[in-house]
Structures are given as structure tokens and as C-alpha cells.
CSV table of C-alpha atoms in Angstrom, one decimal:
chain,number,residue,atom,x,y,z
A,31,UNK,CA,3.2,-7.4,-20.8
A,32,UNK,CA,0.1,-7.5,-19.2
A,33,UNK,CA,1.4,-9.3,-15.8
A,34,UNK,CA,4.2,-11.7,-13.9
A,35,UNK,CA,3.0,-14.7,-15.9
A,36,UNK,CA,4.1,-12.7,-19.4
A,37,UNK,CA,0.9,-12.4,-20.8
A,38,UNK,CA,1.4,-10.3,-24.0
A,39,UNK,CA,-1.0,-7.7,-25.8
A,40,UNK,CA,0.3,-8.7,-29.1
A,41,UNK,CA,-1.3,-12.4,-28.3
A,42,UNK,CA,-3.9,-11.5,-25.7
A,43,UNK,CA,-5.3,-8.1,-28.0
A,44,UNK,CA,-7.1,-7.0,-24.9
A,45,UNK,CA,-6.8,-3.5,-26.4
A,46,UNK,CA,-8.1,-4.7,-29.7
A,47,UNK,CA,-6.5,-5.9,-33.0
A,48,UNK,CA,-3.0,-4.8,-32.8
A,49,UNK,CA,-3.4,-3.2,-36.1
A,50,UNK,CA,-6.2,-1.3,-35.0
A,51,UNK,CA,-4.2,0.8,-32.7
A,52,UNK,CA,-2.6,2.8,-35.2
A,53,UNK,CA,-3.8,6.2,-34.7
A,54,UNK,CA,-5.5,5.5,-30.9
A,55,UNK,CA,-5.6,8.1,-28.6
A,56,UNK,CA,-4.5,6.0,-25.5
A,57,UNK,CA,-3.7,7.1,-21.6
A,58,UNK,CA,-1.8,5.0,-20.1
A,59,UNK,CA,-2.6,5.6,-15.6
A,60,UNK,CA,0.3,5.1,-13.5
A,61,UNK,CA,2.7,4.3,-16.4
A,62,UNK,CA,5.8,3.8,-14.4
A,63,UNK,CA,8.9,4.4,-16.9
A,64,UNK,CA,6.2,4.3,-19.6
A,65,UNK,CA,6.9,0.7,-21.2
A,66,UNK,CA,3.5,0.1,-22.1
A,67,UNK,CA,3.4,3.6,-24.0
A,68,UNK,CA,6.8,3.5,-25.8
A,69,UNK,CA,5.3,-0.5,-27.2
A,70,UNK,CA,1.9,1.4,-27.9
A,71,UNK,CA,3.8,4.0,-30.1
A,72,UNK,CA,5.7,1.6,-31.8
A,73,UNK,CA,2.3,0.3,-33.0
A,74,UNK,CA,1.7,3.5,-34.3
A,75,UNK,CA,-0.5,4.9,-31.6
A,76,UNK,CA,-0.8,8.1,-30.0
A,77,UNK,CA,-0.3,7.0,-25.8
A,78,UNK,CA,-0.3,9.5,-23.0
A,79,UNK,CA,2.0,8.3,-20.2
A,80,UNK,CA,1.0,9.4,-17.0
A,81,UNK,CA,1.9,8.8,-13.2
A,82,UNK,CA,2.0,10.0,-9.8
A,83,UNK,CA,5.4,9.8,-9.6
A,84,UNK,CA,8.0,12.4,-11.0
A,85,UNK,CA,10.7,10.0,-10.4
A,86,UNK,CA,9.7,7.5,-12.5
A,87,UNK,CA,8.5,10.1,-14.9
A,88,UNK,CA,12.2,11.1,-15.0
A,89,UNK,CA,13.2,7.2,-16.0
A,90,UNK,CA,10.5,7.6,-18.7
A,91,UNK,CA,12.5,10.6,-19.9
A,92,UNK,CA,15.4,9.1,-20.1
A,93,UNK,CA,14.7,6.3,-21.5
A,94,UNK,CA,13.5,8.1,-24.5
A,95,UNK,CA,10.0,8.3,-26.4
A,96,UNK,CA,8.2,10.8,-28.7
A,97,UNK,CA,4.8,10.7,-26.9
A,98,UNK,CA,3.7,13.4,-23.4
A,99,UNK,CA,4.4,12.0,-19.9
A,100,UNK,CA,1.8,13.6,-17.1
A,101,UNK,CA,2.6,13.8,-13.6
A,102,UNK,CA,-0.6,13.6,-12.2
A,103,UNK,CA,-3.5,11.9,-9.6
A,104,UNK,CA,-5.1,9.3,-11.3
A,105,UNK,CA,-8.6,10.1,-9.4
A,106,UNK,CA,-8.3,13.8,-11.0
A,107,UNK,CA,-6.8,13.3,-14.7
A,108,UNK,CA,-5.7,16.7,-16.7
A,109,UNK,CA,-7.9,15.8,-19.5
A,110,UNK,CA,-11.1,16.7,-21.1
A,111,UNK,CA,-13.9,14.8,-21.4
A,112,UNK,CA,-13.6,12.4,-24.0
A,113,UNK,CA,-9.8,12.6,-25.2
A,114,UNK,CA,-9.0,9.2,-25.6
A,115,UNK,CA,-10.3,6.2,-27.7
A,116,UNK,CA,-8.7,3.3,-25.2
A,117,UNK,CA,-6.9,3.7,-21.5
A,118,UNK,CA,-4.7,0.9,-20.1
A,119,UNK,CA,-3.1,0.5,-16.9
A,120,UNK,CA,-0.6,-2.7,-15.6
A,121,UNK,CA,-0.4,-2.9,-12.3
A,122,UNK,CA,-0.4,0.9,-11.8
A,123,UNK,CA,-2.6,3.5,-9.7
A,124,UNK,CA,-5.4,1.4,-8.8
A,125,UNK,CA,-4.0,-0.9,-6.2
A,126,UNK,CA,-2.6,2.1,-4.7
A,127,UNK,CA,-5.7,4.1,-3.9
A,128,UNK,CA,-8.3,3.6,-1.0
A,129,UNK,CA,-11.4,4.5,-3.5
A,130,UNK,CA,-10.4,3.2,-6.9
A,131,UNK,CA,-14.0,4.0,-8.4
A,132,UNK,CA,-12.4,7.7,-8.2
A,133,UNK,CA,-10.2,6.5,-10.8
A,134,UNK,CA,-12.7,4.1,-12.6
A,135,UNK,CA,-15.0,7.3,-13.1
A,136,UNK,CA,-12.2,10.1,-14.0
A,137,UNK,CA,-11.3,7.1,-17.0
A,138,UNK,CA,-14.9,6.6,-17.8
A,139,UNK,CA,-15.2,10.7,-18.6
A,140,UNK,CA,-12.4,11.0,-20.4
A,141,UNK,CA,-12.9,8.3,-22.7
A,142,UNK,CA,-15.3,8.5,-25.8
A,143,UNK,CA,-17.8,6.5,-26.7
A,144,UNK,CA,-17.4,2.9,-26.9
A,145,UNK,CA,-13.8,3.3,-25.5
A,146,UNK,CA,-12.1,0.7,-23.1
A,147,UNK,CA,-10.3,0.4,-19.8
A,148,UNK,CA,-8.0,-2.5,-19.6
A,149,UNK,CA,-6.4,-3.0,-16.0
A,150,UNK,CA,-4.7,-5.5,-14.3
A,151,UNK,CA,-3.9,-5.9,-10.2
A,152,UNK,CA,-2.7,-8.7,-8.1
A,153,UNK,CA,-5.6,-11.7,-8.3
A,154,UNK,CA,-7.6,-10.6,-4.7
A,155,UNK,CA,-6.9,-14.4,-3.9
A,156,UNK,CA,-3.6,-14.1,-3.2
A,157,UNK,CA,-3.9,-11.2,-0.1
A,158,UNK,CA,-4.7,-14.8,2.1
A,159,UNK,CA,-1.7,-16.4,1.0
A,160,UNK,CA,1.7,-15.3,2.3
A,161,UNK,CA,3.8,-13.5,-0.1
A,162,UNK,CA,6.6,-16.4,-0.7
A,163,UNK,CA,7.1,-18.4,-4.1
A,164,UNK,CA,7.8,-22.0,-2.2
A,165,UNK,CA,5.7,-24.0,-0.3
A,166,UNK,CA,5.2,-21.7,2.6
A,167,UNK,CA,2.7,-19.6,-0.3
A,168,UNK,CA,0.2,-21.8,-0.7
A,169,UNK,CA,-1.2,-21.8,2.7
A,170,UNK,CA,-4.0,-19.7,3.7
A,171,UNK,CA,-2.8,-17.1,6.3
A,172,UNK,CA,-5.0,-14.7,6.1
A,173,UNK,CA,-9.0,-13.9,5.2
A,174,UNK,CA,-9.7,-13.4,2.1
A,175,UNK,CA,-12.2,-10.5,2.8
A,176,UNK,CA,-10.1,-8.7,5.6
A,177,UNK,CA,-9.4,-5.4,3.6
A,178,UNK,CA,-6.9,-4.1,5.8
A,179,UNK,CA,-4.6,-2.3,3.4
A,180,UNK,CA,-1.2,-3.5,3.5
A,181,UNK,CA,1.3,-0.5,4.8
A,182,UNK,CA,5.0,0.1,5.0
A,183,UNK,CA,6.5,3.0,7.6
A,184,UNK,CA,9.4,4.8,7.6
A,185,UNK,CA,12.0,5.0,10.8
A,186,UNK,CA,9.3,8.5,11.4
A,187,UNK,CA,6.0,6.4,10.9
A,188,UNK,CA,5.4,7.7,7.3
A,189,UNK,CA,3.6,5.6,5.5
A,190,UNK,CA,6.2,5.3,1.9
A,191,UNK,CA,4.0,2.3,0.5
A,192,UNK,CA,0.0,1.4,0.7
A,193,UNK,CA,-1.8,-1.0,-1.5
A,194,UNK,CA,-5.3,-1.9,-0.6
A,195,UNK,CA,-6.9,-5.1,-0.5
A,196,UNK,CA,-10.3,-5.7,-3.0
A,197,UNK,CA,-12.1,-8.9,-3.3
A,198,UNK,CA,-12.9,-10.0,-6.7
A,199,UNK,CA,-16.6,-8.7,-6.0
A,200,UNK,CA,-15.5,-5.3,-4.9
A,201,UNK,CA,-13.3,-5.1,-8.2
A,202,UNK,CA,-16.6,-6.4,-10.5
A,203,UNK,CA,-18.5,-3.7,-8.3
A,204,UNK,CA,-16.1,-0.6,-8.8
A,205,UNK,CA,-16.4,-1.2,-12.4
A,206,UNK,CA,-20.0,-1.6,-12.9
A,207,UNK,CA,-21.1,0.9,-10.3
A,208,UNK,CA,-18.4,3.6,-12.1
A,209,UNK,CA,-20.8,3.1,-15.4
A,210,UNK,CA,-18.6,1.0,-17.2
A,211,UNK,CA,-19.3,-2.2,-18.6
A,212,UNK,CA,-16.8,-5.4,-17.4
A,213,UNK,CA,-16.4,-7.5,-21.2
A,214,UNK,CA,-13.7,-9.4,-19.5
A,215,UNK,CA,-12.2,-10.9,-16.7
A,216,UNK,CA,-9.1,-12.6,-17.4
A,217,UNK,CA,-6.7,-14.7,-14.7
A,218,UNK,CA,-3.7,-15.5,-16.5
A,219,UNK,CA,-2.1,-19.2,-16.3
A,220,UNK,CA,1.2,-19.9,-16.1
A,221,UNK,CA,3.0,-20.9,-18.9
A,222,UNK,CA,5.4,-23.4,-19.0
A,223,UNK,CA,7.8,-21.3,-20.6
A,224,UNK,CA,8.0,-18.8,-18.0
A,225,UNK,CA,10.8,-20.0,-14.9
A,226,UNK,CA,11.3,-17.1,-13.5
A,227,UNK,CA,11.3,-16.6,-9.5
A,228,UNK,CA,11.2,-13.4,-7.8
A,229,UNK,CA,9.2,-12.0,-4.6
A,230,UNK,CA,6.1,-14.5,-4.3
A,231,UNK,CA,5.8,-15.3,-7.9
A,232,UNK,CA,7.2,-18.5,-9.4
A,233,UNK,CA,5.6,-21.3,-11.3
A,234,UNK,CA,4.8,-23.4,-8.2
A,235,UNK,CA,2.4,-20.9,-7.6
A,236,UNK,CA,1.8,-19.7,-10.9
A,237,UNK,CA,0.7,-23.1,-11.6
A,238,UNK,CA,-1.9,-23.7,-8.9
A,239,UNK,CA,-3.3,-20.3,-8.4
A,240,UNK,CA,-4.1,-17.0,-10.3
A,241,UNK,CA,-1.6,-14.1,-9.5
A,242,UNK,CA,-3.7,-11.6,-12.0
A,243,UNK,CA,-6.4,-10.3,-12.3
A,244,UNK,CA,-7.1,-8.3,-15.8
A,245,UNK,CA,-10.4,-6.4,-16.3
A,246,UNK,CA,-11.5,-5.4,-19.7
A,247,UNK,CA,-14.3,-3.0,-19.2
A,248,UNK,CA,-16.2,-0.5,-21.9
A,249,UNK,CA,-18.2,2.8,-21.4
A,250,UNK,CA,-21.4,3.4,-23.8
């Protein structure tokens, strides 16, 4: 799953023909507990899991899969130039970075020619809305192109949490400035099927305005 609204790769293909993964070097960047990898190798790909995050790393592990996990920064991968055939990435490492076009070119060098980035973040649009799936959501509460990152603190004014704020035009920039070239833009619907209600997603919402934004973007 590509995103909240339940878009699915096996439908979507974003990566490609499903049965053209078989035998992909793929990395997936800030791969969580590594869902997206342990799918990938089930369609007989060869998926890298990595993440900043030993913690989830150790979820990963436990969980079970026969493919590497990486704890690593995402704006300095461990790889060599041109290791993998496709990179993917839902949700992870590049909402959580104040210079994603660090990441953007790290995944540009160490994919080969031809090879693709897929990535998906929260839709930019919904930063001026308020973060609640009723009503209350769909009111504009904030600019749309104030990029104050959002930041939560502990009790000692650590910062445990920071996602930053891009516009759509920032995003478009970041990829085409990093040398890539954007194929896609995608912003899911929501499907009828899909009732579920949790944080500031629910079909109200879903229905009126996009929550994701997915990139697809190629190197040369």
C-alpha cells in the first residue's frame, strides 16, 4: 500500500509490471518494519530494507524476511553507485528531513540507468487544514506556503518528532533539480470501499481532498 486511501502496487504498478520485479534490485528508504520489502520479495525481488531507526529495524527482524535491513541516513546511503534497478519509499525519510534533495540525489547515484524512485508524502494541501477527519478538517487554518516544520518536544525541549512542510512546487523542484525526471504525479482518491477513520484521515476528507501525494520519477 502506497497510502491511507489503500492504493495498491499490485493495481497501481507504479514500480512496473508486477511480473517484472522478479529479480529487481530494490531499496526500500525509511522502510519502517519493512512491509513494503517482505511484499517485494514475495514477488520474487531482491529489496534492501533500510531506516533510520534501529527500533523499527528490530520489528523488521522479528517479523521475519530473507532480504538485508540497513540502519542508516537516508541523505548518506551505504551503497555504491548504481546498486539498484528501482527504490521505493511510503511515507518514509523524506518528510522527515529539512533538505530532502539530499536524499533525492544519494537515490539518484545509487540507482542505474533508467532506474526509478517512487515516493509518497502527505498531499502539501493538507499542512492548511487542521489535522481532524470531521468537519473541523476542511477548513483552512493555516497558509499553504508557511513552511514552518511541524515539531513535537519532550518534557527537556528535545525535539522527538519533525516533519517539514513542502509545497507541491518545492516537491516538483526537489526532483527535477536532483536530476531526476518526475513521469508521475499521482493524488490518490478515495475509494468507496475504504471506511476507515483514524487521525485526520476518513472518507469525508478522503472524498473532497487529496491526502497523497505519490511521485514517480526516473534518472537517465
Amino acid at each position: 500500500m502506497w497510502c491511507p486511501e489503500g492504493l495498491d502496487e499490485v493495481e497501481a504498478e507504479l514500480l512496473g509490471p508486477v511480473e517484472d520485479l522478479k529479480g529487481k534490485d530494490v531499496l526500500e528508504i525509511g522502510a519502517g518494519a519493512a512491509q513494503c520489502s517482505r511484499w517485494l520479495a514475495a514477488q520474487g525481488a531482491r529489496p534492501v530494507a533500510l531506516d533510520l531507526s534501529h527500533r523499527q529495524l528490530q520489528h523488521a527482524l522479528r517479523i521475519g524476511g530473507s532480504f538485508p535491513l540497513v540502519c542508516a541516513d537516508a541523505t548518506v546511503l551505504p551503497f555504491a553507485d548504481g546498486s539498484f534497478d528501482l527504490a521505493c519509499s511510503a511515507y518514509g525519510a523524506l518528510p522527515f528531513v529539512a533538505d530532502p534533495g539530499l536524499v533525492l540525489r544519494e537515490v539518484r547515484r545509487v540507482l542505474r540507468p533508467q532506474g526509478r524512485f517512487v515516493f509518497s508524502v502527505t498531499h502539501p494541501l493538507r499542512w492548511a487544514l487542521p489535522d481532524e477527519p470531521g468537519p473541523e478538517g476542511l477548513s483552512v487554518s493555516a497558509s499553504y506556503f508557511d513552511r514552518t516544520p511541524y515539531v513535537e518536544q519532550d518534557d527537556e525541549g528535545r525535539a522527538v518528532y519533525v516533519e517539514h512542510h513542502r509545497t507541491l512546487g518545492d516537491r516538483v523542484r526537489d526532483v527535477v533539480t536532483s536530476g531526476f525526471r518526475l513521469v508521475d504525479l499521482v493524488e490518490p482518491e478515495w475509494p468507496d470501499w475504504n471506511t476507515s477513520e483514524w487521525g485526520g484521515w476518513s472518507p469525508l476528507r478522503g472524498h473532497l481532498i487529496p491526502g497523497t501525494a505519490i511521485f514517480v520519477c526516473e534518472r537517465d
